[in-house]
mmCIF file of C-alpha atoms in Angstrom:
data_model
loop_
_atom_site.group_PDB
_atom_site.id
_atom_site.type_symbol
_atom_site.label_atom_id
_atom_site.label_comp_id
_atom_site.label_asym_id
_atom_site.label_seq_id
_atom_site.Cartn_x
_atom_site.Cartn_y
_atom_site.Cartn_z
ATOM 1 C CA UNK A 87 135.494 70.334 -36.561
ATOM 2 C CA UNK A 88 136.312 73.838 -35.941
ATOM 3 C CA UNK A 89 139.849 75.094 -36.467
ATOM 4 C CA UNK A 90 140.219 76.334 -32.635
ATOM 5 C CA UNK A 91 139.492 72.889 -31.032
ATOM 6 C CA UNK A 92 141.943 71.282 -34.096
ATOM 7 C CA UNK A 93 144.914 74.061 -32.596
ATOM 8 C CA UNK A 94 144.257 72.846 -28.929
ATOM 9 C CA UNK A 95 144.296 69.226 -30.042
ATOM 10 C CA UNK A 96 147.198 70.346 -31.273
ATOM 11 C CA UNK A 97 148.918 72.605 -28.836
ATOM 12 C CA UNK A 98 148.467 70.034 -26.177
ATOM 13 C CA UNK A 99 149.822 67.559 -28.078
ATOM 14 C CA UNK A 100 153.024 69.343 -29.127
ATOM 15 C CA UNK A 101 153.804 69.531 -25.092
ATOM 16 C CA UNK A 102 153.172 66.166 -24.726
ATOM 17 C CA UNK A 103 154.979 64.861 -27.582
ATOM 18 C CA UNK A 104 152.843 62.052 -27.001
ATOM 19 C CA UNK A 105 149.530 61.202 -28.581
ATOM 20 C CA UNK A 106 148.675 58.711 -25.684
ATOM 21 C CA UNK A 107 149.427 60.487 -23.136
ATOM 22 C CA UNK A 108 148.023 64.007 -25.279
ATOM 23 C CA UNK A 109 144.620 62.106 -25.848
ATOM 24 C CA UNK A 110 144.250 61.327 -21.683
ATOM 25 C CA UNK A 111 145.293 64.880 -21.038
ATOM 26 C CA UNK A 112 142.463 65.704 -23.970
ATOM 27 C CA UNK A 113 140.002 62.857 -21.848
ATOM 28 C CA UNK A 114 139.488 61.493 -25.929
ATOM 29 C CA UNK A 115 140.850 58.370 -27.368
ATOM 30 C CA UNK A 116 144.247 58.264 -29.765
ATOM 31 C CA UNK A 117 142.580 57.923 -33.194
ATOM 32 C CA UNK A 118 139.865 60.772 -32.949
ATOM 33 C CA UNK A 119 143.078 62.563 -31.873
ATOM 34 C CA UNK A 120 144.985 61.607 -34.489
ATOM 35 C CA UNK A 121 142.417 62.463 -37.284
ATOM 36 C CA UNK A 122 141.789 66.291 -35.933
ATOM 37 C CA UNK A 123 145.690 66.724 -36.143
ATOM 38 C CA UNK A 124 145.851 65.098 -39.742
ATOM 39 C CA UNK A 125 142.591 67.468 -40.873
ATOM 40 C CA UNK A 126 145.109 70.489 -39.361
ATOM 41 C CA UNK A 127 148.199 69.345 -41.505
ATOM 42 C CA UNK A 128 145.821 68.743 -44.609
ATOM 43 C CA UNK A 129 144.032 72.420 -44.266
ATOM 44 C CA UNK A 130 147.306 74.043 -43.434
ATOM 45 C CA UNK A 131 149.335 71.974 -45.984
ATOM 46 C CA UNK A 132 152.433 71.495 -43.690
ATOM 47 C CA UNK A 133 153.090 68.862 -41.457
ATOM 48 C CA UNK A 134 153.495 69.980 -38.021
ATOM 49 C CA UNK A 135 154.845 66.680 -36.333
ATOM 50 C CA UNK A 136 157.816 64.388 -37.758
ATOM 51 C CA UNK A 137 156.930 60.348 -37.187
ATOM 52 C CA UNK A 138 159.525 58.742 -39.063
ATOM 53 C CA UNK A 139 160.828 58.014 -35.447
ATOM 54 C CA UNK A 140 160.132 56.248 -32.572
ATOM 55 C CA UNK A 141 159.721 59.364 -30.603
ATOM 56 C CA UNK A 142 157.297 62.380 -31.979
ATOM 57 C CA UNK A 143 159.046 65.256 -32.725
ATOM 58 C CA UNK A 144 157.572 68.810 -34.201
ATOM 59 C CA UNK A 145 158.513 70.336 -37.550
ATOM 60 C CA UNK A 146 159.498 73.424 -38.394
ATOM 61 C CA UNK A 147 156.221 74.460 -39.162
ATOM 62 C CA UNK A 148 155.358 72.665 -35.466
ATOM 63 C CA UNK A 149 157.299 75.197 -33.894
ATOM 64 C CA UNK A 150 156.280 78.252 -35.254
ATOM 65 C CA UNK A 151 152.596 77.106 -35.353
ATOM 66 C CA UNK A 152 152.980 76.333 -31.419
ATOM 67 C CA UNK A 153 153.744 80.234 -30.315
ATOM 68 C CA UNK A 154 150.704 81.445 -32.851
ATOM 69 C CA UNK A 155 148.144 78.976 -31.852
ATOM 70 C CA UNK A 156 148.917 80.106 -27.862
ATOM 71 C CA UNK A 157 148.553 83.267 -28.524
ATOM 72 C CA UNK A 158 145.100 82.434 -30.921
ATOM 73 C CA UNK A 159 143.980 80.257 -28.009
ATOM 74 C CA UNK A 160 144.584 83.060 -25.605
ATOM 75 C CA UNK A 161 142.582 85.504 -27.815
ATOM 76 C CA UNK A 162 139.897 83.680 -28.074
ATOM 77 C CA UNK A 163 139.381 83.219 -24.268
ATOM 78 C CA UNK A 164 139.368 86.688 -23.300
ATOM 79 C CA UNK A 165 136.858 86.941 -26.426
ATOM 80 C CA UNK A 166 135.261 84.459 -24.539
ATOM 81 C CA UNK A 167 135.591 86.419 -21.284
ATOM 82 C CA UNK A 168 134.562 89.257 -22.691
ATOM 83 C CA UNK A 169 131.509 88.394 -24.623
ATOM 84 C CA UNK A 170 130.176 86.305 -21.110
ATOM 85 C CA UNK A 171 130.723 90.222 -19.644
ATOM 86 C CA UNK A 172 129.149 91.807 -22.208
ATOM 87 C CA UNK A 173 126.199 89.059 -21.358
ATOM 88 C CA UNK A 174 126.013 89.485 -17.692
ATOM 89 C CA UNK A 175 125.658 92.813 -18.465
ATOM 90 C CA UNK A 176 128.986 94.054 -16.638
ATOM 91 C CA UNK A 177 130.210 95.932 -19.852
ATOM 92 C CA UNK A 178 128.340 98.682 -22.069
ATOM 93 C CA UNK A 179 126.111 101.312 -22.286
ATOM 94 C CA UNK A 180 123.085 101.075 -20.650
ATOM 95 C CA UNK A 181 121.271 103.807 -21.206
ATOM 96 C CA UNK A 182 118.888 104.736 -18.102
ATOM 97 C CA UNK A 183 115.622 106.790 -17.504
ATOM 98 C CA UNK A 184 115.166 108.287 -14.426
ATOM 99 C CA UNK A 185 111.907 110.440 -13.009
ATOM 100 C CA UNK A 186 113.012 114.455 -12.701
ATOM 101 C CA UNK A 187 112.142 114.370 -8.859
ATOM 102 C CA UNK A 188 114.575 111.931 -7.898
ATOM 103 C CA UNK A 189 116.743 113.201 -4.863
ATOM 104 C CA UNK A 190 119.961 113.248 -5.133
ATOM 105 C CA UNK A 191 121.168 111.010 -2.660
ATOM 106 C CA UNK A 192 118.981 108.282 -4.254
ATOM 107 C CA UNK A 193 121.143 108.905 -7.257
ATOM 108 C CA UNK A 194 123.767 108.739 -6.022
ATOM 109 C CA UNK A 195 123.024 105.167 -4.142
ATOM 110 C CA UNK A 196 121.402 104.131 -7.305
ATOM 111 C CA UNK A 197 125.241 104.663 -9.165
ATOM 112 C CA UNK A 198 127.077 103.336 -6.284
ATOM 113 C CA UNK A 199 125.342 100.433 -6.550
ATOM 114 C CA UNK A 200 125.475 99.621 -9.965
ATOM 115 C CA UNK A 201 129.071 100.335 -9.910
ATOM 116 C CA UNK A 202 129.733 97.817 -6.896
ATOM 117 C CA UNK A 203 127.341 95.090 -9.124
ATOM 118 C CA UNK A 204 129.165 96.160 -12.480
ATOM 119 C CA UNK A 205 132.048 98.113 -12.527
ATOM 120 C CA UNK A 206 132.791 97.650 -16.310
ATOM 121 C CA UNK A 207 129.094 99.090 -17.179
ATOM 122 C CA UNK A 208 128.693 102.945 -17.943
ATOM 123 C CA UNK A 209 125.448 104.190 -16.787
ATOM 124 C CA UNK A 210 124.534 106.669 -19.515
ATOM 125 C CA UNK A 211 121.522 108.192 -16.955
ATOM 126 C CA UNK A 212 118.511 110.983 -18.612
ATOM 127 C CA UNK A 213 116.166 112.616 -16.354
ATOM 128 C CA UNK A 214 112.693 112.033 -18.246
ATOM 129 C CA UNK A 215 109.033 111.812 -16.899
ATOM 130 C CA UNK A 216 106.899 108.051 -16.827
ATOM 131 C CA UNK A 217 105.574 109.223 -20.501
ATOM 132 C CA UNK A 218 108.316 110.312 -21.655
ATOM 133 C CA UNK A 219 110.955 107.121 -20.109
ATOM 134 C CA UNK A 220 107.838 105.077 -21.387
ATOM 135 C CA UNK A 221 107.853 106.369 -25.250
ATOM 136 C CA UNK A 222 111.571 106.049 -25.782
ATOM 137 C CA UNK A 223 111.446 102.536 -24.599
ATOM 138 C CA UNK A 224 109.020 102.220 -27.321
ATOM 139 C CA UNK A 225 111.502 103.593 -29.506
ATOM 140 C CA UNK A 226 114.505 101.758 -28.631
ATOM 141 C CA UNK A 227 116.140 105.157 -27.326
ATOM 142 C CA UNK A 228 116.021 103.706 -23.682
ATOM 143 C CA UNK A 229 117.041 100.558 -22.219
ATOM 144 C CA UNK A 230 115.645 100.738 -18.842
ATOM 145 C CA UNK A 231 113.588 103.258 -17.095
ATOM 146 C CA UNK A 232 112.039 104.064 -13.360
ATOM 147 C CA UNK A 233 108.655 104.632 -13.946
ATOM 148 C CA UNK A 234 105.350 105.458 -12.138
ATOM 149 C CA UNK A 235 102.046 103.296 -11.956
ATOM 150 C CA UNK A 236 99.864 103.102 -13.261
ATOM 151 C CA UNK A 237 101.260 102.498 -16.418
ATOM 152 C CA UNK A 238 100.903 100.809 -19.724
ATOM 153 C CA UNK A 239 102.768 97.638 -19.474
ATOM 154 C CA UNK A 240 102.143 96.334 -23.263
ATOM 155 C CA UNK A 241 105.988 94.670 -24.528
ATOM 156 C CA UNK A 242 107.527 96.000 -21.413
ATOM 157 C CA UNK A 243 109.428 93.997 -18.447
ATOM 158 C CA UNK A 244 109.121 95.446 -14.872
ATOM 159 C CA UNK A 245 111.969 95.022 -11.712
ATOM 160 C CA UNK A 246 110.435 94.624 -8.460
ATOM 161 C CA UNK A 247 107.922 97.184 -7.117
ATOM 162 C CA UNK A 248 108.428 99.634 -4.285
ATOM 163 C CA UNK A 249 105.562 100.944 -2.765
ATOM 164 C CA UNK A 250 106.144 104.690 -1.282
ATOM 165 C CA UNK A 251 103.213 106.120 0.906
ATOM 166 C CA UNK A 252 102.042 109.235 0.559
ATOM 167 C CA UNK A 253 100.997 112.409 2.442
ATOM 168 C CA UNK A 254 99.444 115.797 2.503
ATOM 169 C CA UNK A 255 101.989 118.229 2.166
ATOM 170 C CA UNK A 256 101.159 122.018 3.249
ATOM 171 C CA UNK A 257 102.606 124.816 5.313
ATOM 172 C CA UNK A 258 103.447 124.474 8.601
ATOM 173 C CA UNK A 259 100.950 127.635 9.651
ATOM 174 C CA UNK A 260 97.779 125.595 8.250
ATOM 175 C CA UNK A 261 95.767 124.467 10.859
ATOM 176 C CA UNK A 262 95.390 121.185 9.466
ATOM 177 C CA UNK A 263 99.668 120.627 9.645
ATOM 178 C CA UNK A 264 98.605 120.254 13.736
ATOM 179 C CA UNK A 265 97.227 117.115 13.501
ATOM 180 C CA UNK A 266 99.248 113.642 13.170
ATOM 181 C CA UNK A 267 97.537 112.404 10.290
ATOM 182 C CA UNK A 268 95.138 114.079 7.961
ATOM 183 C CA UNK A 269 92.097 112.777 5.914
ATOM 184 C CA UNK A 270 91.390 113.669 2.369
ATOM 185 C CA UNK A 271 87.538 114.885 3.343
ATOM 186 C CA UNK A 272 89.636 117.549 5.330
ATOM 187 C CA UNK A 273 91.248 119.008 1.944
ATOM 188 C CA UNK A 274 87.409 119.825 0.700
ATOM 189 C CA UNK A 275 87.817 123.269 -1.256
ATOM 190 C CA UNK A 276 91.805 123.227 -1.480
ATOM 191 C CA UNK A 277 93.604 123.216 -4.488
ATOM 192 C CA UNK A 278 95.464 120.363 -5.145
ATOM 193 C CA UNK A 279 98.876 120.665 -7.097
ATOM 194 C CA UNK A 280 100.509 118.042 -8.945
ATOM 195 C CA UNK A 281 102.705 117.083 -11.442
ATOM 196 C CA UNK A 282 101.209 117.909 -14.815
ATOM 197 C CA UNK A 283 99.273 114.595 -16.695
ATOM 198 C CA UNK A 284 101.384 114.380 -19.447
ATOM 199 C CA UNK A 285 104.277 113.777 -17.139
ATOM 200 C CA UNK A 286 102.232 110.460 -15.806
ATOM 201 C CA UNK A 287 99.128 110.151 -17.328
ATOM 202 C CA UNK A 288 98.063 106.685 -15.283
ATOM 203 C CA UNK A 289 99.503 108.490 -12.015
ATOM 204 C CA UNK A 290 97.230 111.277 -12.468
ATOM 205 C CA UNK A 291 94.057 110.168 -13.060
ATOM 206 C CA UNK A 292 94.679 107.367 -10.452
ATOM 207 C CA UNK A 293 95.534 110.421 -7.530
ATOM 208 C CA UNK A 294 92.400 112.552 -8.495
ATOM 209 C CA UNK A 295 90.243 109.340 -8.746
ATOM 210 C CA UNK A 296 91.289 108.648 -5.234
ATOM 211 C CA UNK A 297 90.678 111.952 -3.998
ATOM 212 C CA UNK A 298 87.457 112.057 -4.915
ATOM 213 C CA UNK A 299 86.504 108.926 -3.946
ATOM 214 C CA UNK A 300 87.537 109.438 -0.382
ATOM 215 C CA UNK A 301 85.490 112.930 -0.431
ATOM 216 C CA UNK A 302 88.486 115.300 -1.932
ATOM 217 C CA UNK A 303 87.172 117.046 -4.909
ATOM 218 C CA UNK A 304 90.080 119.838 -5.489
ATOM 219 C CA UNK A 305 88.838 123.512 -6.172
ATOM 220 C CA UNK A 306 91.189 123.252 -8.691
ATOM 221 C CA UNK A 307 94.107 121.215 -9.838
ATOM 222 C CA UNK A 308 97.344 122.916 -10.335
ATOM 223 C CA UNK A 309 100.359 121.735 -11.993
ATOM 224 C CA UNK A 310 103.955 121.712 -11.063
ATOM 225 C CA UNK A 311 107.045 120.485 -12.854
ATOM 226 C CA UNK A 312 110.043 120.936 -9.879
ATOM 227 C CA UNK A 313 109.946 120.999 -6.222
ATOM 228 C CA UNK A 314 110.221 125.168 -6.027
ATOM 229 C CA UNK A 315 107.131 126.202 -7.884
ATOM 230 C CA UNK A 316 105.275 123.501 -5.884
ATOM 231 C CA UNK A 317 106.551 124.917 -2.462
ATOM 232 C CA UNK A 318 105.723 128.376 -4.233
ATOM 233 C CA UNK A 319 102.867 127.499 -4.665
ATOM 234 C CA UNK A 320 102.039 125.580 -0.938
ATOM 235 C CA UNK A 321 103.338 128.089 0.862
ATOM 236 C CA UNK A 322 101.133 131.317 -1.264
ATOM 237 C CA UNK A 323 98.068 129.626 0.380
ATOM 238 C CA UNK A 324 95.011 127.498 -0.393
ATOM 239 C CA UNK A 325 96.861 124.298 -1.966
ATOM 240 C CA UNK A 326 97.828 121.146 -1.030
ATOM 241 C CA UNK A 327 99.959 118.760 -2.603
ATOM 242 C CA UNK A 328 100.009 114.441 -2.069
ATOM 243 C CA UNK A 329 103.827 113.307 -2.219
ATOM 244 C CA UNK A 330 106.195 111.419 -0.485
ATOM 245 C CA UNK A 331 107.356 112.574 2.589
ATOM 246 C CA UNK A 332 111.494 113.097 1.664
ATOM 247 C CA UNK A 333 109.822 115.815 -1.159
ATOM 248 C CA UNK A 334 108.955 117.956 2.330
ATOM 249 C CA UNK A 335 112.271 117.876 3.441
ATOM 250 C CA UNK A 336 113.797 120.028 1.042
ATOM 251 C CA UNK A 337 111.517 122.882 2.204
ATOM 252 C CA UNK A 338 111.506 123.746 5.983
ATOM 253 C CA UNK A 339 108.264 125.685 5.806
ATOM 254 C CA UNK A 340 106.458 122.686 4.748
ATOM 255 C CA UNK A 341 104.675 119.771 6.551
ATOM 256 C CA UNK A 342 104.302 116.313 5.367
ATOM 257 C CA UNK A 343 101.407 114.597 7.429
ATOM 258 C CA UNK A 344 100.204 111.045 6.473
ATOM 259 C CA UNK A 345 96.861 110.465 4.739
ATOM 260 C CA UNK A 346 94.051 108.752 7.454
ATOM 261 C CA UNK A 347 94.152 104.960 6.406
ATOM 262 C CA UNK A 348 97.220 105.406 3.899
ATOM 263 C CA UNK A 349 94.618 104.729 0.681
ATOM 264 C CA UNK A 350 97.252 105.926 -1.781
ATOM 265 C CA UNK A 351 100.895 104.812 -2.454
ATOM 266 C CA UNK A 352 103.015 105.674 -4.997
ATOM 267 C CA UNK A 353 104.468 102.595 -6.807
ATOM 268 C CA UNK A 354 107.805 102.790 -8.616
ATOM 269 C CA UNK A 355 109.572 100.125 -10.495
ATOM 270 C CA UNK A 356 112.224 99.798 -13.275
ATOM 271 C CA UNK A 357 111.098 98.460 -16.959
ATOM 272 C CA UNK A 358 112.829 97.428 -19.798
ATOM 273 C CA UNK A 359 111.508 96.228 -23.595
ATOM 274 C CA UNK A 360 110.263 92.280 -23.323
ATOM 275 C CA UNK A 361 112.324 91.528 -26.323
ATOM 276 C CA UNK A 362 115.733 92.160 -27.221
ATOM 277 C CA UNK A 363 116.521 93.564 -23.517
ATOM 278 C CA UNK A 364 119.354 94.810 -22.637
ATOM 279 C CA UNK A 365 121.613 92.568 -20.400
ATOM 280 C CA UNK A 366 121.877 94.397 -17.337
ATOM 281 C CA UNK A 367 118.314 95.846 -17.405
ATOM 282 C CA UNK A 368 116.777 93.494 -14.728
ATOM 283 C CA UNK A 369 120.419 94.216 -12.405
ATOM 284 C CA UNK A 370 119.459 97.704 -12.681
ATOM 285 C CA UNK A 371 115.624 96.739 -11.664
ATOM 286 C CA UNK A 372 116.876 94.649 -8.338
ATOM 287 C CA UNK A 373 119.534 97.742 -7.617
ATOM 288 C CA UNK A 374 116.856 100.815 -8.232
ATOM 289 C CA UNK A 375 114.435 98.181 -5.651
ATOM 290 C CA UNK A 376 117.083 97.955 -3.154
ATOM 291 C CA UNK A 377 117.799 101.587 -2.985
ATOM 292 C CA UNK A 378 114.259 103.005 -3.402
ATOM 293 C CA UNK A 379 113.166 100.852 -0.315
ATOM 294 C CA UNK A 380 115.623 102.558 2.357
ATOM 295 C CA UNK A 381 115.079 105.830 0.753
ATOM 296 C CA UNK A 382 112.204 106.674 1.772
ATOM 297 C CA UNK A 383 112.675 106.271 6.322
ATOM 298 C CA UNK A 384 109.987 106.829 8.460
ATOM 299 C CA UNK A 385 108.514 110.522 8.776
ATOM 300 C CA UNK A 386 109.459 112.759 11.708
ATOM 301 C CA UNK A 387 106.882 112.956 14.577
ATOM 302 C CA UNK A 388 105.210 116.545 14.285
ATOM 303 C CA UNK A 389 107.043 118.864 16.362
ATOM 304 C CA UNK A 390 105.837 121.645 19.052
ATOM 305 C CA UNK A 391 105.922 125.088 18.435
ATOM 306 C CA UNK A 392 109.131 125.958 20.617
ATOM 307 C CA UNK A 393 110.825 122.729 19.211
ATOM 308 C CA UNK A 394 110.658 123.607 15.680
ATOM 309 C CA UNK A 395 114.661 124.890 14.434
ATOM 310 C CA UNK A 396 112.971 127.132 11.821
ATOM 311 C CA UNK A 397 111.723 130.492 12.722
ATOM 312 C CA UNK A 398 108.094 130.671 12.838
ATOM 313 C CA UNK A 399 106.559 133.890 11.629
ATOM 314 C CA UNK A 400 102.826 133.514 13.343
ATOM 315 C CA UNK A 401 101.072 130.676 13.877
ATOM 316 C CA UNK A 402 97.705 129.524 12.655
ATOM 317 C CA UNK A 403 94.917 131.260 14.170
ATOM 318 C CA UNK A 404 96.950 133.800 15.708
ATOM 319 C CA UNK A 405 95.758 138.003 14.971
ATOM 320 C CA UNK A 406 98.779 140.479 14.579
ATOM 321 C CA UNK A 407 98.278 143.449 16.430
ATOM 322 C CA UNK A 408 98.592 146.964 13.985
#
């Protein structure tokens, strides 16, 4: 018998002063009662209550015991308390990957809500690509991270899936930024600029596979790490890019125009180690689900000419005049 449950036998008997009416208080019966107390007196060589009377009465040693076994008893529940918090995943580090093109607002929705869920738990946050999120939870450098698919699931976990669609993005002069929707045959000798395949290897060779399939076989592929040197790059001419629609509204010279039967999404979900995992890894997965789903709301109908707020410099098809 452990010496914490022999002090609350105990403690609860020195406020009864009664080991009938301690042992109904306990819901046990009088002698299993009476044996943990006499194992306490034995180990701590004292004894703690005087029975040479009638009525029970505690020692000397009783009465300094009782104030050091409340405050033991107290300790250990907010050990208890603590460790359960520490289970739950409410307190700690959790140290989270998160992909480099991640808006800010979705950051910031993504803390908010882990700090309503767990206000105890500091979110030690790294902006890393799928490969890179994916090697350091290999490692045990990353608890949790918010990765791309395709992607090599092997010893990982994965949080519920959000599925993003995706759309042409290109400058509002092309002719092709008229249309509602565009198909990929319409892209034929475009380049096509993406993020670079080490940054998502299963990404990338699932977007060109489905380019090609549905008759878009890019003059060239170009790469882009950050959202400038892909507008830089959209708005010099002869590229196109396939993202999701909030990456368009960072730049007002570019369009964002859904792909003709929607045949490619981009899925996002959190994943964390299969063994070992941190505690509030899979909170993290339901929170990062939650937000990514309202983040992305529907598209903006196209609009006219004299309804656009940006200035328009000339429009497609148009011939300046020397």
């Amino acid at each position: 018998m452990g010496l914490l449950r022999q002090l609350r036998h105990f403690v609860v008997t020195a406020r009864e002063l009664h080991f009938g009416r301690a042992a109904e208080v306990l819901g046990m019966a009088q002698p299993p009662l009476s044996q943990s107390i006499q194992r306490l007196e034995r180990e701590l060589g004292v004894a703690l209550f005087d029975r040479s009377q009638r009525q029970v009465r505690l020692t000397t040693a009783g009465q300094l015991l009782l104030g050091e076994a409340d405050e033991l008893l107290a300790g250990e529940q907010r050990l208890r308390n603590l460790m359960d918090q520490v289970r739950r995943g409410a307190l700690g580090v959790l140290r989270a990957g998160v992909p480099p093109e991640t808006p800010a607002v979705t950051l910031r929705a993504l803390l908010d809500g882990l700090a309503a869920r767990a206000p105890g738990l500091d979110v030690d946050l790294h902006e890393l690509t799928s490969a890179e999120q994916r090697r350091m939870l290999a490692e045990g450098r990353l608890d949790v991270g918010l990765l791309h698919h395709p992607v090599e699931a092997a010893g990982l976990r994965t949080g519920p899936p959000v599925d993003v669609p995706l759309g042409v993005l290109l400058p509002r002069t092309s002719p092709l930024a008229r249309a509602r929707e565009v198909d990929l045959a319409e892209l034929a000798g475009l380049d096509l600029v993406t993020a670079p395949p080490a940054t998502a290897p299963g990404w990338h060779e699932h977007l060109l596979a489905v380019c090609r399939r549905h008759g878009f076989s890019p003059a060239r592929v170009r790469h882009a790490r950050n959202p400038e040197f892909l507008f830089g790059l959209l708005l010099a001419g002869g590229a196109v890019a396939v993202e999701p629609a909030a990456v368009a509204r960072r730049e007002p010279r570019i369009a964002w125009r859904p792909v003709a039967g929607t045949p490619l999404v981009k899925r996002t979900s959190a994943a964390w180690p299969d063994r070992s995992p941190h505690p509030a890894a899979p909170m993290f997965g339901q929170v990062a689900a939650e937000v990514l789903a309202v983040a992305e709301p529907p598209p903006a109908p196209a609009l006219a000419p004299e309804a656009r707020p940006w200035p328009v410099l000339f429009e497609a098809g148009e011939t300046s005049v020397g």
